Amino acid sequence: MKLLMISFVIAVLISSLLILISTLFSKKTILDREKASPFECGFDPKNTSRIPFSIRFFLIAIVFLIFDIEISILLPLGLISNSIPPMIWIMTGGSFLLLVTIGLYYEWKESTLDWIT
């Protein structure tokens, strides 16, 4: 435990020292406006470089990630079915599926998944 703590402290000190040295000897300045501005053929940029992003795509991606993680949690239940009584892992998997289904129902009722409106 003591060796692990010493190794951790040494790693933090070395990384902090490297960050400090790189910021001290860096030739870039924070207030250099010319370097920070985007270059567009020598002219000022016509508009912002950020494209508007629909929140609906973000919400669909979040729902996809939730169900993707759900599958990765439920798949190992088949592998441990020999070591745990079937009723326990069926109840565990069923309660997890019920929880995710209730969340999907809530998203549906809040019109998060509607594309028409």
mmCIF file with all atom_site columns, C-alpha atoms in Angstrom, residues 45-112:
data_model
loop_
_atom_site.group_PDB
_atom_site.id
_atom_site.type_symbol
_atom_site.label_atom_id
_atom_site.label_alt_id
_atom_site.label_comp_id
_atom_site.label_asym_id
_atom_site.label_entity_id
_atom_site.label_seq_id
_atom_site.pdbx_PDB_ins_code
_atom_site.Cartn_x
_atom_site.Cartn_y
_atom_site.Cartn_z
_atom_site.occupancy
_atom_site.B_iso_or_equiv
_atom_site.pdbx_formal_charge
_atom_site.auth_seq_id
_atom_site.auth_comp_id
_atom_site.auth_asym_id
_atom_site.auth_atom_id
_atom_site.pdbx_PDB_model_num
ATOM 1  C CA . PRO A 1 45  ? -15.024 34.877  -41.042 1.00 0.00 ? 45  PRO A CA 1
ATOM 2  C CA . LYS A 1 46  ? -18.441 35.321  -42.633 1.00 0.00 ? 46  LYS A CA 1
ATOM 3  C CA . ASN A 1 47  ? -20.340 33.424  -39.953 1.00 0.00 ? 47  ASN A CA 1
ATOM 4  C CA . THR A 1 48  ? -19.723 31.206  -36.970 1.00 0.00 ? 48  THR A CA 1
ATOM 5  C CA . SER A 1 49  ? -18.070 27.873  -37.502 1.00 0.00 ? 49  SER A CA 1
ATOM 6  C CA . ARG A 1 50  ? -20.543 26.014  -35.329 1.00 0.00 ? 50  ARG A CA 1
ATOM 7  C CA . ILE A 1 51  ? -23.371 24.253  -37.103 1.00 0.00 ? 51  ILE A CA 1
ATOM 8  C CA . PRO A 1 52  ? -26.730 24.286  -35.301 1.00 0.00 ? 52  PRO A CA 1
ATOM 9  C CA . PHE A 1 53  ? -27.424 20.861  -33.850 1.00 0.00 ? 53  PHE A CA 1
ATOM 10 C CA . SER A 1 54  ? -30.920 19.553  -33.257 1.00 0.00 ? 54  SER A CA 1
ATOM 11 C CA . ILE A 1 55  ? -31.538 18.436  -29.688 1.00 0.00 ? 55  ILE A CA 1
ATOM 12 C CA . ARG A 1 56  ? -33.679 15.585  -31.014 1.00 0.00 ? 56  ARG A CA 1
ATOM 13 C CA . PHE A 1 57  ? -30.620 13.849  -32.461 1.00 0.00 ? 57  PHE A CA 1
ATOM 14 C CA . PHE A 1 58  ? -28.908 14.188  -29.103 1.00 0.00 ? 58  PHE A CA 1
ATOM 15 C CA . LEU A 1 59  ? -31.870 12.694  -27.213 1.00 0.00 ? 59  LEU A CA 1
ATOM 16 C CA . ILE A 1 60  ? -32.159 9.780   -29.644 1.00 0.00 ? 60  ILE A CA 1
ATOM 17 C CA . ALA A 1 61  ? -28.432 9.138   -29.208 1.00 0.00 ? 61  ALA A CA 1
ATOM 18 C CA . ILE A 1 62  ? -28.830 9.127   -25.423 1.00 0.00 ? 62  ILE A CA 1
ATOM 19 C CA . VAL A 1 63  ? -31.739 6.651   -25.619 1.00 0.00 ? 63  VAL A CA 1
ATOM 20 C CA . PHE A 1 64  ? -29.634 4.468   -27.944 1.00 0.00 ? 64  PHE A CA 1
ATOM 21 C CA . LEU A 1 65  ? -26.729 4.519   -25.492 1.00 0.00 ? 65  LEU A CA 1
ATOM 22 C CA . ILE A 1 66  ? -29.011 3.554   -22.620 1.00 0.00 ? 66  ILE A CA 1
ATOM 23 C CA . PHE A 1 67  ? -30.315 0.522   -24.499 1.00 0.00 ? 67  PHE A CA 1
ATOM 24 C CA . ASP A 1 68  ? -26.837 -0.362  -25.725 1.00 0.00 ? 68  ASP A CA 1
ATOM 25 C CA . ILE A 1 69  ? -25.558 -0.427  -22.149 1.00 0.00 ? 69  ILE A CA 1
ATOM 26 C CA . GLU A 1 70  ? -28.637 -2.416  -21.147 1.00 0.00 ? 70  GLU A CA 1
ATOM 27 C CA . ILE A 1 71  ? -27.752 -5.151  -23.626 1.00 0.00 ? 71  ILE A CA 1
ATOM 28 C CA . SER A 1 72  ? -24.165 -5.265  -22.400 1.00 0.00 ? 72  SER A CA 1
ATOM 29 C CA . ILE A 1 73  ? -25.456 -5.682  -18.834 1.00 0.00 ? 73  ILE A CA 1
ATOM 30 C CA . LEU A 1 74  ? -28.068 -8.324  -19.682 1.00 0.00 ? 74  LEU A CA 1
ATOM 31 C CA . LEU A 1 75  ? -25.897 -10.548 -21.908 1.00 0.00 ? 75  LEU A CA 1
ATOM 32 C CA . PRO A 1 76  ? -23.685 -11.882 -19.084 1.00 0.00 ? 76  PRO A CA 1
ATOM 33 C CA . LEU A 1 77  ? -26.798 -13.131 -17.268 1.00 0.00 ? 77  LEU A CA 1
ATOM 34 C CA . GLY A 1 78  ? -26.848 -16.085 -19.642 1.00 0.00 ? 78  GLY A CA 1
ATOM 35 C CA . LEU A 1 79  ? -23.274 -16.960 -18.740 1.00 0.00 ? 79  LEU A CA 1
ATOM 36 C CA . ILE A 1 80  ? -23.843 -16.964 -14.992 1.00 0.00 ? 80  ILE A CA 1
ATOM 37 C CA . SER A 1 81  ? -27.078 -18.941 -15.211 1.00 0.00 ? 81  SER A CA 1
ATOM 38 C CA . ASN A 1 82  ? -25.314 -22.139 -14.068 1.00 0.00 ? 82  ASN A CA 1
ATOM 39 C CA . SER A 1 83  ? -23.882 -20.640 -10.879 1.00 0.00 ? 83  SER A CA 1
ATOM 40 C CA . ILE A 1 84  ? -26.945 -18.687 -9.692  1.00 0.00 ? 84  ILE A CA 1
ATOM 41 C CA . PRO A 1 85  ? -30.447 -20.110 -9.225  1.00 0.00 ? 85  PRO A CA 1
ATOM 42 C CA . PRO A 1 86  ? -32.603 -19.316 -12.280 1.00 0.00 ? 86  PRO A CA 1
ATOM 43 C CA . MET A 1 87  ? -35.279 -17.470 -10.342 1.00 0.00 ? 87  MET A CA 1
ATOM 44 C CA . ILE A 1 88  ? -32.767 -14.922 -9.014  1.00 0.00 ? 88  ILE A CA 1
ATOM 45 C CA . TRP A 1 89  ? -31.249 -13.987 -12.371 1.00 0.00 ? 89  TRP A CA 1
ATOM 46 C CA . ILE A 1 90  ? -34.644 -13.978 -14.081 1.00 0.00 ? 90  ILE A CA 1
ATOM 47 C CA . MET A 1 91  ? -35.961 -11.589 -11.417 1.00 0.00 ? 91  MET A CA 1
ATOM 48 C CA . THR A 1 92  ? -32.840 -9.415  -11.692 1.00 0.00 ? 92  THR A CA 1
ATOM 49 C CA . GLY A 1 93  ? -32.994 -9.247  -15.480 1.00 0.00 ? 93  GLY A CA 1
ATOM 50 C CA . GLY A 1 94  ? -36.753 -8.702  -15.433 1.00 0.00 ? 94  GLY A CA 1
ATOM 51 C CA . SER A 1 95  ? -36.543 -5.850  -12.950 1.00 0.00 ? 95  SER A CA 1
ATOM 52 C CA . PHE A 1 96  ? -33.777 -4.226  -14.985 1.00 0.00 ? 96  PHE A CA 1
ATOM 53 C CA . LEU A 1 97  ? -35.835 -4.568  -18.179 1.00 0.00 ? 97  LEU A CA 1
ATOM 54 C CA . LEU A 1 98  ? -38.869 -3.159  -16.383 1.00 0.00 ? 98  LEU A CA 1
ATOM 55 C CA . LEU A 1 99  ? -36.871 -0.150  -15.201 1.00 0.00 ? 99  LEU A CA 1
ATOM 56 C CA . VAL A 1 100 ? -35.566 0.592   -18.705 1.00 0.00 ? 100 VAL A CA 1
ATOM 57 C CA . THR A 1 101 ? -39.040 0.067   -20.208 1.00 0.00 ? 101 THR A CA 1
ATOM 58 C CA . ILE A 1 102 ? -40.546 2.532   -17.727 1.00 0.00 ? 102 ILE A CA 1
ATOM 59 C CA . GLY A 1 103 ? -37.869 5.040   -18.756 1.00 0.00 ? 103 GLY A CA 1
ATOM 60 C CA . LEU A 1 104 ? -38.697 4.501   -22.433 1.00 0.00 ? 104 LEU A CA 1
ATOM 61 C CA . TYR A 1 105 ? -42.411 4.939   -21.720 1.00 0.00 ? 105 TYR A CA 1
ATOM 62 C CA . TYR A 1 106 ? -41.661 8.192   -19.900 1.00 0.00 ? 106 TYR A CA 1
ATOM 63 C CA . GLU A 1 107 ? -39.594 9.467   -22.849 1.00 0.00 ? 107 GLU A CA 1
ATOM 64 C CA . TRP A 1 108 ? -42.418 8.531   -25.213 1.00 0.00 ? 108 TRP A CA 1
ATOM 65 C CA . LYS A 1 109 ? -45.048 10.301  -23.094 1.00 0.00 ? 109 LYS A CA 1
ATOM 66 C CA . GLU A 1 110 ? -42.900 13.451  -22.867 1.00 0.00 ? 110 GLU A CA 1
ATOM 67 C CA . SER A 1 111 ? -42.828 13.499  -26.715 1.00 0.00 ? 111 SER A CA 1
ATOM 68 C CA . THR A 1 112 ? -39.064 13.196  -26.815 1.00 0.00 ? 112 THR A CA 1
#
